[in-house]
Tab-separated table of C-alpha atoms in Angstrom:
chain	number	residue	atom	x	y	z
A	115	MET	CA	-66.061	-10.022	-42.955
A	116	SER	CA	-69.722	-9.875	-43.966
A	117	LEU	CA	-70.241	-6.836	-46.078
A	118	ASP	CA	-73.691	-5.314	-46.288
A	119	HIS	CA	-74.526	-6.171	-49.886
A	120	SER	CA	-77.441	-3.769	-49.904
A	121	LEU	CA	-74.678	-1.276	-50.663
A	122	ASN	CA	-74.287	-3.347	-53.848
A	123	ASP	CA	-71.428	-1.541	-55.587
A	124	LEU	CA	-68.723	-0.509	-53.142
A	125	SER	CA	-66.761	1.111	-55.961
A	126	HIS	CA	-69.665	3.589	-56.176
A	127	VAL	CA	-69.360	4.231	-52.444
A	128	VAL	CA	-65.703	5.096	-52.839
A	129	ALA	CA	-66.489	7.352	-55.795
A	130	ALA	CA	-69.233	9.119	-53.823
A	131	ASP	CA	-66.807	9.599	-50.888
A	132	ARG	CA	-64.126	10.939	-53.129
A	133	ALA	CA	-66.522	13.373	-54.843
A	134	HIS	CA	-68.506	14.686	-51.878
A	135	VAL	CA	-67.031	13.930	-48.426
A	136	TRP	CA	-64.673	16.439	-46.747
A	137	HIS	CA	-62.519	14.314	-44.508
A	138	HIS	CA	-61.137	15.418	-41.163
A	139	LEU	CA	-57.474	16.267	-40.890
A	140	SER	CA	-56.892	15.501	-44.576
A	141	GLN	CA	-55.196	17.244	-47.501
A	142	HIS	CA	-57.538	16.295	-50.317
A	143	LYS	CA	-55.074	17.019	-53.105
A	144	GLN	CA	-53.935	13.411	-52.671
A	145	TYR	CA	-57.388	12.124	-53.671
A	146	GLU	CA	-57.021	13.535	-57.159
A	147	THR	CA	-54.797	10.522	-57.922
A	148	ALA	CA	-55.689	8.019	-55.193
A	149	ASP	CA	-58.870	6.718	-53.609
A	150	PRO	CA	-59.594	7.545	-50.005
A	151	ARG	CA	-59.647	4.639	-47.630
A	152	VAL	CA	-63.280	3.749	-46.713
A	153	PHE	CA	-63.987	1.317	-43.889
A	154	VAL	CA	-66.982	-0.980	-44.136
A	155	GLU	CA	-67.057	-3.154	-41.056
A	156	GLY	CA	-65.443	-3.562	-37.619
A	157	LYS	CA	-65.372	-6.426	-35.101
A	158	GLY	CA	-63.407	-6.455	-31.866
A	159	MET	CA	-60.125	-4.724	-32.797
A	160	ARG	CA	-60.366	-5.568	-36.521
A	161	LEU	CA	-61.479	-3.322	-39.396
A	162	TRP	CA	-62.169	-4.123	-43.059
A	163	ASP	CA	-62.133	-1.607	-45.926
A	164	THR	CA	-63.937	-1.628	-49.265
A	165	THR	CA	-61.216	-3.815	-50.801
A	166	GLY	CA	-61.799	-6.486	-48.151
A	167	ARG	CA	-58.451	-5.859	-46.529
A	168	GLU	CA	-58.215	-6.476	-42.761
A	169	TYR	CA	-56.499	-4.179	-40.267
A	170	LEU	CA	-55.670	-4.451	-36.590
A	171	ASP	CA	-56.636	-1.097	-35.051
A	172	ALA	CA	-54.167	0.039	-32.387
A	173	VAL	CA	-55.660	3.513	-32.028
A	174	SER	CA	-59.324	2.705	-31.175
A	175	GLY	CA	-60.993	4.356	-34.121
A	176	GLY	CA	-58.157	6.670	-35.092
A	177	VAL	CA	-58.744	9.091	-32.159
A	178	TRP	CA	-58.762	7.020	-28.962
A	179	THR	CA	-62.505	6.382	-28.916
A	180	VAL	CA	-63.711	2.806	-29.408
A	181	ASN	CA	-62.702	1.607	-25.961
A	182	VAL	CA	-64.748	-1.608	-25.869
A	183	GLY	CA	-64.137	-2.539	-29.502
A	184	TYR	CA	-66.262	-2.735	-32.645
A	185	GLY	CA	-69.426	-4.715	-33.226
A	186	ARG	CA	-70.990	-4.582	-29.767
A	187	GLU	CA	-74.541	-5.656	-30.454
A	188	SER	CA	-75.676	-5.012	-26.887
A	189	ILE	CA	-74.859	-1.334	-27.218
A	190	ALA	CA	-76.500	-1.071	-30.626
A	191	ASN	CA	-79.608	-2.857	-29.338
A	192	ALA	CA	-79.845	-0.616	-26.243
A	193	VAL	CA	-79.652	2.479	-28.445
A	194	ARG	CA	-82.204	1.128	-30.915
A	195	ASP	CA	-84.720	0.252	-28.156
A	196	GLN	CA	-84.276	3.620	-26.483
A	197	LEU	CA	-84.704	5.603	-29.700
A	198	VAL	CA	-87.979	3.853	-30.437
A	199	LYS	CA	-89.164	4.649	-26.902
A	200	LEU	CA	-87.937	8.243	-26.787
A	201	ASN	CA	-85.239	9.604	-29.029
A	202	TYR	CA	-85.000	13.170	-27.848
A	203	TYR	CA	-86.202	15.993	-25.759
A	204	ALA	CA	-84.202	19.182	-25.050
A	205	GLY	CA	-81.968	19.058	-22.012
A	206	ALA	CA	-84.160	21.557	-20.132
A	207	ALA	CA	-86.085	18.408	-19.169
A	208	GLY	CA	-84.775	15.034	-18.060
A	209	ASN	CA	-84.932	11.583	-19.556
A	210	VAL	CA	-84.439	8.088	-18.093
A	211	PRO	CA	-81.002	7.130	-19.492
A	212	ALA	CA	-79.555	10.572	-18.802
A	213	ALA	CA	-80.579	10.320	-15.121
A	214	LEU	CA	-79.386	6.716	-14.733
A	215	PHE	CA	-76.031	7.287	-16.424
A	216	ALA	CA	-75.390	10.451	-14.409
A	217	GLU	CA	-76.067	8.441	-11.248
A	218	LYS	CA	-73.746	5.627	-12.301
A	219	LEU	CA	-71.004	7.996	-13.517
A	220	ILE	CA	-70.964	10.055	-10.328
A	221	ALA	CA	-70.642	6.780	-8.338
A	222	LYS	CA	-67.257	6.320	-10.085
A	223	MET	CA	-66.129	9.878	-9.291
A	224	PRO	CA	-66.007	10.478	-5.514
A	225	GLY	CA	-66.305	14.196	-4.738
A	226	MET	CA	-68.087	15.035	-7.987
A	227	SER	CA	-71.805	15.708	-8.147
A	228	ARG	CA	-73.386	17.041	-11.396
A	229	VAL	CA	-73.310	16.063	-15.049
A	230	TYR	CA	-73.951	18.476	-17.913
A	231	TYR	CA	-74.504	16.690	-21.246
A	232	SER	CA	-73.294	17.766	-24.704
A	233	ASN	CA	-71.873	16.088	-27.796
A	234	SER	CA	-68.065	16.292	-28.100
A	235	GLY	CA	-64.944	16.944	-26.083
A	236	SER	CA	-64.568	20.404	-27.602
A	237	GLU	CA	-68.099	21.281	-26.550
A	238	ALA	CA	-67.652	19.865	-23.022
A	239	ASN	CA	-64.573	22.041	-22.561
A	240	GLU	CA	-66.352	25.132	-23.990
A	241	LYS	CA	-69.104	24.549	-21.357
A	242	ALA	CA	-66.491	24.486	-18.628
A	243	TYR	CA	-64.895	27.711	-19.870
A	244	LYS	CA	-68.306	29.394	-19.882
A	245	MET	CA	-68.927	28.217	-16.333
A	246	VAL	CA	-65.598	29.694	-15.228
A	247	ARG	CA	-66.369	33.031	-16.942
A	248	GLN	CA	-69.895	33.207	-15.417
A	249	ILE	CA	-68.533	32.394	-11.957
A	250	ALA	CA	-66.038	35.249	-12.396
A	251	GLN	CA	-68.953	37.588	-13.016
A	252	ARG	CA	-71.218	36.271	-10.265
A	253	GLN	CA	-68.722	35.543	-7.517
A	254	HIS	CA	-65.629	37.683	-8.139
A	255	GLY	CA	-66.814	40.932	-9.641
A	256	GLY	CA	-65.562	39.863	-13.055
A	257	ARG	CA	-61.964	39.620	-11.915
A	258	LYS	CA	-61.077	35.877	-11.939
A	259	TRP	CA	-61.749	35.350	-15.636
A	260	LYS	CA	-58.447	34.011	-16.935
A	261	ILE	CA	-57.964	30.337	-17.744
A	262	LEU	CA	-54.516	28.755	-17.701
A	263	TYR	CA	-53.609	25.902	-20.032
A	264	ARG	CA	-50.462	23.846	-20.551
A	265	ASP	CA	-47.936	23.750	-23.361
A	266	ARG	CA	-48.398	20.564	-25.437
A	267	ASP	CA	-51.939	19.889	-24.152
A	268	TYR	CA	-54.977	20.003	-26.438
A	269	HIS	CA	-58.588	20.723	-25.598
A	270	GLY	CA	-60.620	20.937	-28.776
A	271	THR	CA	-61.296	22.368	-32.254
A	272	THR	CA	-63.479	25.366	-31.594
A	273	ILE	CA	-62.083	28.885	-31.536
A	274	GLY	CA	-62.532	28.972	-27.743
A	275	THR	CA	-60.775	25.639	-27.110
A	276	LEU	CA	-58.090	26.358	-29.687
A	277	ALA	CA	-57.331	29.456	-27.595
A	278	THR	CA	-56.142	26.916	-24.992
A	279	SER	CA	-54.215	24.765	-27.436
A	280	GLY	CA	-50.659	24.071	-26.362
A	281	GLN	CA	-50.058	22.722	-29.857
A	282	ASP	CA	-49.160	25.702	-32.006
A	283	GLN	CA	-49.587	23.998	-35.373
A	284	ARG	CA	-53.137	22.967	-34.534
A	285	ALA	CA	-53.991	26.535	-33.616
A	286	ALA	CA	-52.202	28.143	-36.583
A	287	GLN	CA	-54.258	30.120	-39.147
A	288	TYR	CA	-57.413	30.237	-36.999
A	289	GLY	CA	-56.735	33.333	-34.921
A	290	PRO	CA	-57.068	35.902	-33.613
A	291	TYR	CA	-58.158	34.218	-30.402
A	292	PRO	CA	-60.123	35.634	-27.456
A	293	ASP	CA	-58.252	37.140	-24.512
A	294	GLY	CA	-57.803	35.623	-21.120
A	295	PHE	CA	-56.183	32.296	-21.930
A	296	VAL	CA	-52.624	31.962	-20.592
A	297	ARG	CA	-50.053	29.230	-21.249
A	298	VAL	CA	-48.011	27.455	-18.556
A	299	PRO	CA	-44.971	25.195	-19.234
A	300	HIS	CA	-45.223	21.531	-20.057
A	301	CYS	CA	-44.057	18.871	-17.635
A	302	LEU	CA	-42.127	16.466	-19.968
A	303	GLU	CA	-38.985	15.649	-18.020
A	304	TYR	CA	-37.429	13.988	-21.104
A	305	ARG	CA	-37.285	17.490	-22.610
A	306	LYS	CA	-36.528	19.197	-19.327
A	307	GLN	CA	-36.687	22.933	-18.883
A	308	TRP	CA	-35.005	22.957	-15.500
A	309	ASP	CA	-32.054	20.974	-14.145
A	310	VAL	CA	-33.430	19.984	-10.783
A	311	GLU	CA	-33.858	16.855	-8.695
A	312	ASN	CA	-37.652	17.065	-8.027
A	313	TYR	CA	-38.721	17.828	-11.600
A	314	GLY	CA	-42.439	17.204	-11.028
A	315	GLU	CA	-42.644	19.752	-8.224
A	316	ARG	CA	-40.567	22.212	-10.205
A	317	ALA	CA	-42.803	21.939	-13.268
A	318	ALA	CA	-45.821	22.593	-11.025
A	319	ASP	CA	-44.096	25.539	-9.416
A	320	ALA	CA	-43.801	27.066	-12.863
A	321	ILE	CA	-47.596	27.272	-12.852
A	322	GLU	CA	-47.474	29.322	-9.659
A	323	GLU	CA	-44.952	31.633	-11.284
A	324	VAL	CA	-47.433	32.319	-14.104
A	325	ILE	CA	-50.254	32.894	-11.632
A	326	LEU	CA	-48.148	35.415	-9.716
A	327	ARG	CA	-47.183	37.164	-12.945
A	328	GLU	CA	-50.775	37.446	-14.111
A	329	GLY	CA	-52.163	38.235	-10.662
A	330	PRO	CA	-53.936	35.544	-8.585
A	331	ASP	CA	-57.094	37.668	-8.425
A	332	THR	CA	-57.379	37.400	-12.228
A	333	VAL	CA	-57.012	33.625	-12.624
A	334	GLY	CA	-60.220	31.591	-12.340
A	335	ALA	CA	-59.211	28.088	-13.515
A	336	ILE	CA	-56.573	25.888	-15.042
A	337	VAL	CA	-57.349	23.176	-17.580
A	338	LEU	CA	-54.965	20.218	-17.809
A	339	GLU	CA	-54.961	16.739	-19.307
A	340	PRO	CA	-54.140	14.165	-16.609
A	341	ILE	CA	-51.741	12.618	-19.123
A	342	THR	CA	-51.011	14.749	-22.194
A	343	ALA	CA	-52.376	12.885	-25.193
A	344	GLY	CA	-51.735	14.242	-28.723
A	345	GLY	CA	-48.871	16.329	-27.343
A	346	GLY	CA	-46.741	13.188	-26.994
A	347	VAL	CA	-48.286	10.835	-24.331
A	348	ILE	CA	-46.703	12.695	-21.396
A	349	VAL	CA	-47.120	11.121	-17.942
A	350	PRO	CA	-46.473	13.847	-15.359
A	351	PRO	CA	-43.447	13.235	-13.106
A	352	GLU	CA	-43.872	12.216	-9.483
A	353	GLY	CA	-44.880	15.142	-7.249
A	354	TYR	CA	-46.469	17.126	-10.021
A	355	TRP	CA	-50.147	16.575	-9.434
A	356	PRO	CA	-50.207	17.037	-5.624
A	357	ARG	CA	-48.341	20.299	-6.043
A	358	VAL	CA	-50.676	21.486	-8.788
A	359	GLN	CA	-53.652	20.907	-6.540
A	360	GLU	CA	-51.971	22.677	-3.635
A	361	ILE	CA	-51.360	25.698	-5.839
A	362	CYS	CA	-54.975	25.761	-7.023
A	363	ARG	CA	-56.301	25.632	-3.477
A	364	LYS	CA	-53.867	28.333	-2.355
A	365	TYR	CA	-55.091	30.823	-4.929
A	366	ASP	CA	-58.766	29.730	-5.171
A	367	ILE	CA	-58.371	28.518	-8.730
A	368	LEU	CA	-60.696	25.880	-10.155
A	369	LEU	CA	-58.938	22.715	-11.254
A	370	HIS	CA	-60.410	21.492	-14.529
A	371	ILE	CA	-59.220	18.086	-15.697
A	372	ASP	CA	-59.745	17.231	-19.378
A	373	GLU	CA	-60.414	13.462	-19.491
A	374	VAL	CA	-61.605	13.443	-23.090
A	375	VAL	CA	-58.957	10.885	-23.959
A	376	CYS	CA	-58.127	9.291	-20.641
A	377	GLY	CA	-61.650	8.891	-19.301
A	378	LEU	CA	-63.567	5.611	-19.031
A	379	GLY	CA	-60.747	3.208	-18.546
A	380	ARG	CA	-58.047	4.207	-21.004
A	381	THR	CA	-55.269	4.307	-18.351
A	382	GLY	CA	-56.472	1.375	-16.230
A	383	THR	CA	-58.648	3.404	-13.844
A	384	TRP	CA	-62.000	4.990	-14.607
A	385	PHE	CA	-60.299	8.365	-14.979
A	386	GLY	CA	-56.675	9.360	-15.393
A	387	TYR	CA	-56.688	11.824	-12.489
A	388	GLN	CA	-57.573	8.983	-10.140
A	389	HIS	CA	-54.003	7.679	-10.359
A	390	TYR	CA	-52.805	10.801	-8.530
A	391	GLY	CA	-55.035	11.270	-5.488
A	392	ILE	CA	-56.366	14.667	-6.476
A	393	GLN	CA	-59.850	16.187	-6.339
A	394	PRO	CA	-60.805	18.265	-9.361
A	395	ASP	CA	-63.551	20.884	-9.435
A	396	ILE	CA	-64.531	20.170	-13.095
A	397	VAL	CA	-63.911	17.053	-15.187
A	398	THR	CA	-64.702	16.843	-18.904
A	399	MET	CA	-65.007	13.644	-20.956
A	400	ALA	CA	-66.166	12.416	-24.339
A	401	LYS	CA	-64.488	9.831	-26.609
A	402	GLY	CA	-64.634	6.605	-24.585
A	403	VAL	CA	-67.863	7.519	-22.699
A	404	ALA	CA	-69.895	5.529	-25.247
A	405	SER	CA	-67.019	4.080	-27.243
A	406	GLY	CA	-68.194	5.897	-30.352
A	407	TYR	CA	-71.549	4.137	-30.536
A	408	ALA	CA	-73.354	7.443	-29.976
A	409	ALA	CA	-72.305	11.067	-29.567
A	410	ILE	CA	-71.980	12.124	-25.931
A	411	SER	CA	-69.792	14.296	-23.771
A	412	CYS	CA	-70.043	15.306	-20.126
A	413	THR	CA	-68.936	18.327	-18.101
A	414	VAL	CA	-68.954	17.088	-14.526
A	415	THR	CA	-68.664	19.423	-11.541
A	416	THR	CA	-68.559	19.313	-7.787
A	417	GLU	CA	-71.701	20.367	-5.873
A	418	ALA	CA	-69.821	23.516	-4.851
A	419	VAL	CA	-69.415	24.600	-8.485
A	420	PHE	CA	-73.018	23.707	-9.264
A	421	ALA	CA	-74.210	25.722	-6.281
A	422	MET	CA	-72.727	28.885	-7.720
A	423	PHE	CA	-75.433	28.852	-10.345
A	424	LYS	CA	-78.392	28.360	-7.990
A	425	ASP	CA	-80.279	31.527	-7.211
A	426	ASP	CA	-83.754	32.783	-6.512
A	427	ALA	CA	-85.812	34.723	-8.972
A	428	SER	CA	-84.182	38.013	-7.986
A	429	ASP	CA	-81.436	37.355	-10.504
A	430	PRO	CA	-82.992	36.237	-13.813
A	431	MET	CA	-79.454	35.904	-15.265
A	432	GLY	CA	-78.053	33.808	-12.408
A	433	TYR	CA	-78.414	30.306	-13.870
A	434	PHE	CA	-76.143	28.624	-16.426
A	435	ARG	CA	-77.730	29.980	-19.604
A	436	ASP	CA	-76.442	27.355	-21.989
A	437	ILE	CA	-77.880	24.636	-24.147
A	438	SER	CA	-76.512	21.812	-26.306
A	439	THR	CA	-79.180	20.763	-28.756
A	440	PHE	CA	-78.078	17.139	-29.087
A	441	GLY	CA	-77.202	16.942	-25.427
A	442	GLY	CA	-80.887	16.041	-25.191
A	443	CYS	CA	-80.562	12.949	-27.374
A	444	THR	CA	-81.091	9.799	-25.391
A	445	ALA	CA	-78.755	7.662	-27.566
A	446	GLY	CA	-75.614	8.955	-25.849
A	447	PRO	CA	-76.419	8.127	-22.238
A	448	VAL	CA	-78.057	4.810	-22.979
A	449	ALA	CA	-74.996	3.755	-24.987
A	450	ALA	CA	-72.799	5.028	-22.171
A	451	LEU	CA	-74.649	2.934	-19.635
A	452	GLU	CA	-74.096	-0.253	-21.640
A	453	ASN	CA	-70.492	0.729	-22.332
A	454	MET	CA	-69.843	1.025	-18.634
A	455	ARG	CA	-71.550	-2.270	-17.925
A	456	ILE	CA	-69.265	-4.002	-20.425
A	457	ILE	CA	-66.158	-2.443	-18.857
A	458	GLU	CA	-67.269	-3.675	-15.413
A	459	ASP	CA	-68.512	-7.170	-16.365
A	460	GLU	CA	-65.586	-8.010	-18.591
A	461	GLY	CA	-62.935	-6.734	-16.191
A	462	LEU	CA	-61.576	-4.315	-18.745
A	463	LEU	CA	-59.913	-1.978	-16.245
A	464	GLU	CA	-57.804	-4.898	-15.020
A	465	ASN	CA	-57.073	-6.017	-18.569
A	466	THR	CA	-56.046	-2.520	-19.492
A	467	ALA	CA	-53.545	-2.358	-16.652
A	468	ALA	CA	-52.093	-5.772	-17.536
A	469	MET	CA	-51.949	-5.273	-21.308
A	470	GLY	CA	-50.563	-1.765	-20.745
A	471	GLU	CA	-47.632	-3.242	-18.881
A	472	ARG	CA	-47.062	-5.636	-21.820
A	473	VAL	CA	-47.091	-2.762	-24.338
A	474	LEU	CA	-44.524	-0.870	-22.280
A	475	ALA	CA	-42.304	-3.918	-21.811
A	476	ASN	CA	-42.426	-4.683	-25.517
A	477	LEU	CA	-41.568	-1.060	-26.441
A	478	ARG	CA	-38.704	-1.008	-24.010
A	479	ALA	CA	-37.368	-4.214	-25.600
A	480	LEU	CA	-37.567	-2.415	-28.932
A	481	GLN	CA	-35.756	0.536	-27.419
A	482	GLU	CA	-32.798	-1.764	-26.709
A	483	ARG	CA	-32.700	-2.808	-30.358
A	484	HIS	CA	-33.455	0.526	-32.055
A	485	ALA	CA	-31.430	3.609	-31.131
A	486	VAL	CA	-34.089	5.735	-32.717
A	487	ILE	CA	-36.409	5.198	-29.708
A	488	GLY	CA	-35.405	7.941	-27.269
A	489	GLU	CA	-38.014	7.339	-24.576
A	490	VAL	CA	-40.980	5.027	-23.888
A	491	ARG	CA	-43.810	6.306	-21.723
A	492	GLY	CA	-47.431	5.709	-20.905
A	493	LYS	CA	-49.995	4.322	-18.509
A	494	GLY	CA	-52.496	1.535	-19.214
A	495	LEU	CA	-53.360	1.163	-22.891
A	496	PHE	CA	-52.136	4.666	-23.648
A	497	CYS	CA	-48.492	4.501	-24.622
A	498	GLY	CA	-45.959	6.386	-26.674
A	499	ALA	CA	-42.469	6.039	-28.021
A	500	GLU	CA	-40.542	9.206	-28.866
A	501	LEU	CA	-38.271	8.808	-31.880
A	502	VAL	CA	-35.023	10.712	-32.094
A	503	ALA	CA	-32.316	11.125	-34.715
A	504	ASP	CA	-29.680	11.128	-31.945
A	505	ARG	CA	-30.131	9.833	-28.411
A	506	ALA	CA	-27.337	11.993	-26.987
A	507	THR	CA	-28.711	15.270	-28.323
A	508	LYS	CA	-32.370	14.125	-28.334
A	509	GLU	CA	-32.754	15.673	-31.771
A	510	ALA	CA	-36.293	14.747	-32.899
A	511	LEU	CA	-36.632	12.379	-35.818
A	512	ASP	CA	-37.988	14.227	-38.829
A	513	GLU	CA	-41.797	14.109	-39.028
A	514	LYS	CA	-41.740	12.599	-42.521
A	515	ARG	CA	-39.730	9.661	-41.322
A	516	VAL	CA	-42.032	9.225	-38.304
A	517	GLN	CA	-44.986	9.157	-40.660
A	518	ALA	CA	-43.136	6.643	-42.858
A	519	VAL	CA	-43.019	4.346	-39.820
A	520	VAL	CA	-46.774	4.742	-39.408
A	521	ALA	CA	-47.259	4.039	-43.102
A	522	GLU	CA	-45.114	0.911	-42.958
A	523	CYS	CA	-47.152	-0.435	-40.038
A	524	LEU	CA	-50.277	0.211	-42.109
A	525	ALA	CA	-48.731	-1.732	-44.951
A	526	GLN	CA	-48.419	-4.582	-42.471
A	527	GLY	CA	-52.103	-4.286	-41.639
A	528	VAL	CA	-51.612	-2.520	-38.283
A	529	ILE	CA	-52.975	0.995	-37.664
A	530	ILE	CA	-50.893	3.054	-35.249
A	531	GLY	CA	-50.825	6.800	-34.563
A	532	ALA	CA	-48.199	9.537	-34.199
A	533	THR	CA	-48.077	13.202	-33.339
A	534	ASN	CA	-48.293	15.167	-36.531
A	535	ARG	CA	-48.709	18.831	-37.523
A	536	SER	CA	-49.145	19.738	-33.853
A	537	LEU	CA	-45.794	20.693	-32.308
A	538	PRO	CA	-43.263	22.469	-34.478
A	539	GLY	CA	-40.159	20.341	-34.679
A	540	LEU	CA	-41.462	17.763	-32.155
A	541	ASN	CA	-44.013	15.660	-34.082
A	542	ASN	CA	-41.954	12.564	-33.316
A	543	THR	CA	-43.929	10.326	-30.921
A	544	LEU	CA	-45.584	7.077	-31.956
A	545	CYS	CA	-48.965	6.731	-30.146
A	546	LEU	CA	-50.717	3.497	-29.215
A	547	SER	CA	-54.194	3.264	-27.709
A	548	PRO	CA	-55.679	-0.115	-28.563
A	549	ALA	CA	-59.167	-1.071	-27.322
A	550	LEU	CA	-59.391	-2.182	-23.675
A	551	ILE	CA	-60.233	-5.692	-24.917
A	552	ALA	CA	-56.697	-6.133	-26.371
A	553	THR	CA	-55.073	-9.569	-25.880
A	554	GLU	CA	-51.417	-10.499	-25.505
A	555	ALA	CA	-51.409	-11.630	-29.124
A	556	ASP	CA	-52.836	-8.256	-30.243
A	557	ILE	CA	-50.216	-6.355	-28.290
A	558	ASP	CA	-47.343	-8.479	-29.670
A	559	ARG	CA	-48.572	-8.052	-33.245
A	560	ILE	CA	-48.704	-4.266	-32.787
A	561	THR	CA	-45.172	-3.983	-31.401
A	562	ASP	CA	-43.846	-6.563	-33.929
A	563	ALA	CA	-45.198	-4.287	-36.680
A	564	ILE	CA	-43.377	-1.312	-35.145
A	565	ASP	CA	-40.213	-3.368	-34.904
A	566	GLY	CA	-40.359	-4.220	-38.591
A	567	ALA	CA	-41.252	-0.682	-39.582
A	568	LEU	CA	-38.372	0.819	-37.646
A	569	ALA	CA	-35.995	-1.648	-39.212
A	570	LYS	CA	-37.158	-0.820	-42.719
A	571	VAL	CA	-37.600	2.957	-42.399
A	572	VAL	CA	-34.767	3.885	-40.018
A	573	GLY	CA	-32.451	0.858	-40.208
């Protein structure tokens, strides 16, 4: 580690953080008696804090973001050069990196056509919801305005996106929410809701039942994660996605895939939906688009969706009347271009698929030794292990004990994640999403840490 000594006194940095920074997802009462952890440097998959301690990061920046790893000078240099040349102009006009990244991105997404830039996954999803609502007004006499969302899925932190949160604890205390957002059942077969042979198709048919209950002429879109992320790393069962698309086409419902987590290689393909042979109408993405080197998100649509907003001057309200101030910053798309080049040139999609198989194999080996692991699931470098107090009944392990496993891994210098304060009674899944550059040694160290933590915490 080579700390920037211009900071001089890192103890002052910690004191300033403790006194003035409001951390995300944190109960600050703890900092009355303990210092917050402050990171200083990252390289590859390693992080160092102000004490000089080293950590192996198995969650890509805490929230599945730093896909190509820390310390990428080529991305930093590309951003620096672009900002000197042109840092910003509002998105009503174009700029060079935005045009070039849109072109390259669309080349990875057959059937898609247009890219709308903003800053975060929450914002990208808000844009999509606004598009659906405006299409309802312009094309359907205001009728097809409802948006379906799935239990256990998550789409953002704003009031609008929390209205589509399938994670009740995340949405708690922030209502009342706007009307027109309707939940459909989850598709986690491990916690099955129907005793049938073709579970994937049955879970999809449950969506059709909701559509028929609400009235097909009132439903404009459905938003779904290709693989549920924070809701427990849920890979949809076979038959689910083709049936979902069939239902959407049957009732003229736009299929919106939220790739904020899965996008840009996380599952071993450019996008999670590409494992399933479906064609979405809208795709949103953020986290891994620039691996956290600059803020960027994209709302990508088909040409057919885009065409619904093209009109002549006879309708002055006919275009998409939206703006994202920092969607006009050039840092995001130029960082995204270099991020994509790295993924291609270093074969990171292939590495993700191979290392993902190693994670799953290692976790399944742990499952044989630890009865507390009820199910292992995932795709690519996006894996989870659901912890249970009893395999026969599938009673979830208490959240405090799950978090104790996470804490013990941290004590070993390995940062892992887990569902927490999201799903009442079911915050029991360990979550792994190491950078796409992970090696066999990295993977083995991560799962060895979990092995040791389970032995110590659960026995």
